[in-house]
């Protein structure tokens, strides 16, 4: 399985963070 192409909702479920937190983190890690 490839990682890195998950939706924010999937990441939120996987990490236990809120979707808002995931979006903030994703904003810091844009490539």
Short mmCIF file of C-alpha atoms in Angstrom, two decimals:
data_model
loop_
_atom_site.label_atom_id
_atom_site.label_comp_id
_atom_site.label_asym_id
_atom_site.label_seq_id
_atom_site.Cartn_x
_atom_site.Cartn_y
_atom_site.Cartn_z
CA UNK A 1 0.00 0.00 0.00
CA UNK A 2 1.21 3.47 -0.84
CA UNK A 3 1.17 6.10 1.83
CA UNK A 4 0.94 9.81 1.15
CA UNK A 5 -2.21 9.83 -0.96
CA UNK A 6 -4.74 9.64 1.86
CA UNK A 7 -7.52 12.15 2.25
CA UNK A 8 -7.50 14.51 5.22
CA UNK A 9 -10.42 12.55 6.67
CA UNK A 10 -8.49 9.28 6.46
CA UNK A 11 -5.45 10.92 8.03
CA UNK A 12 -7.62 12.36 10.81
CA UNK A 13 -9.01 8.89 11.54
CA UNK A 14 -5.58 7.28 11.39
CA UNK A 15 -3.85 9.83 13.61
CA UNK A 16 -6.74 10.65 15.92
CA UNK A 17 -6.48 14.34 15.09
CA UNK A 18 -9.35 16.55 14.07
CA UNK A 19 -9.75 17.27 10.36
CA UNK A 20 -8.93 20.92 11.09
CA UNK A 21 -5.65 19.90 12.73
CA UNK A 22 -4.80 17.64 9.80
CA UNK A 23 -5.47 20.45 7.34
CA UNK A 24 -3.22 22.79 9.31
CA UNK A 25 -0.44 20.17 9.33
CA UNK A 26 -0.92 19.50 5.64
CA UNK A 27 -0.59 23.22 4.99
CA UNK A 28 2.81 23.19 6.66
CA UNK A 29 3.97 20.18 4.65
CA UNK A 30 2.93 21.11 1.13
CA UNK A 31 5.41 19.87 -1.45
#
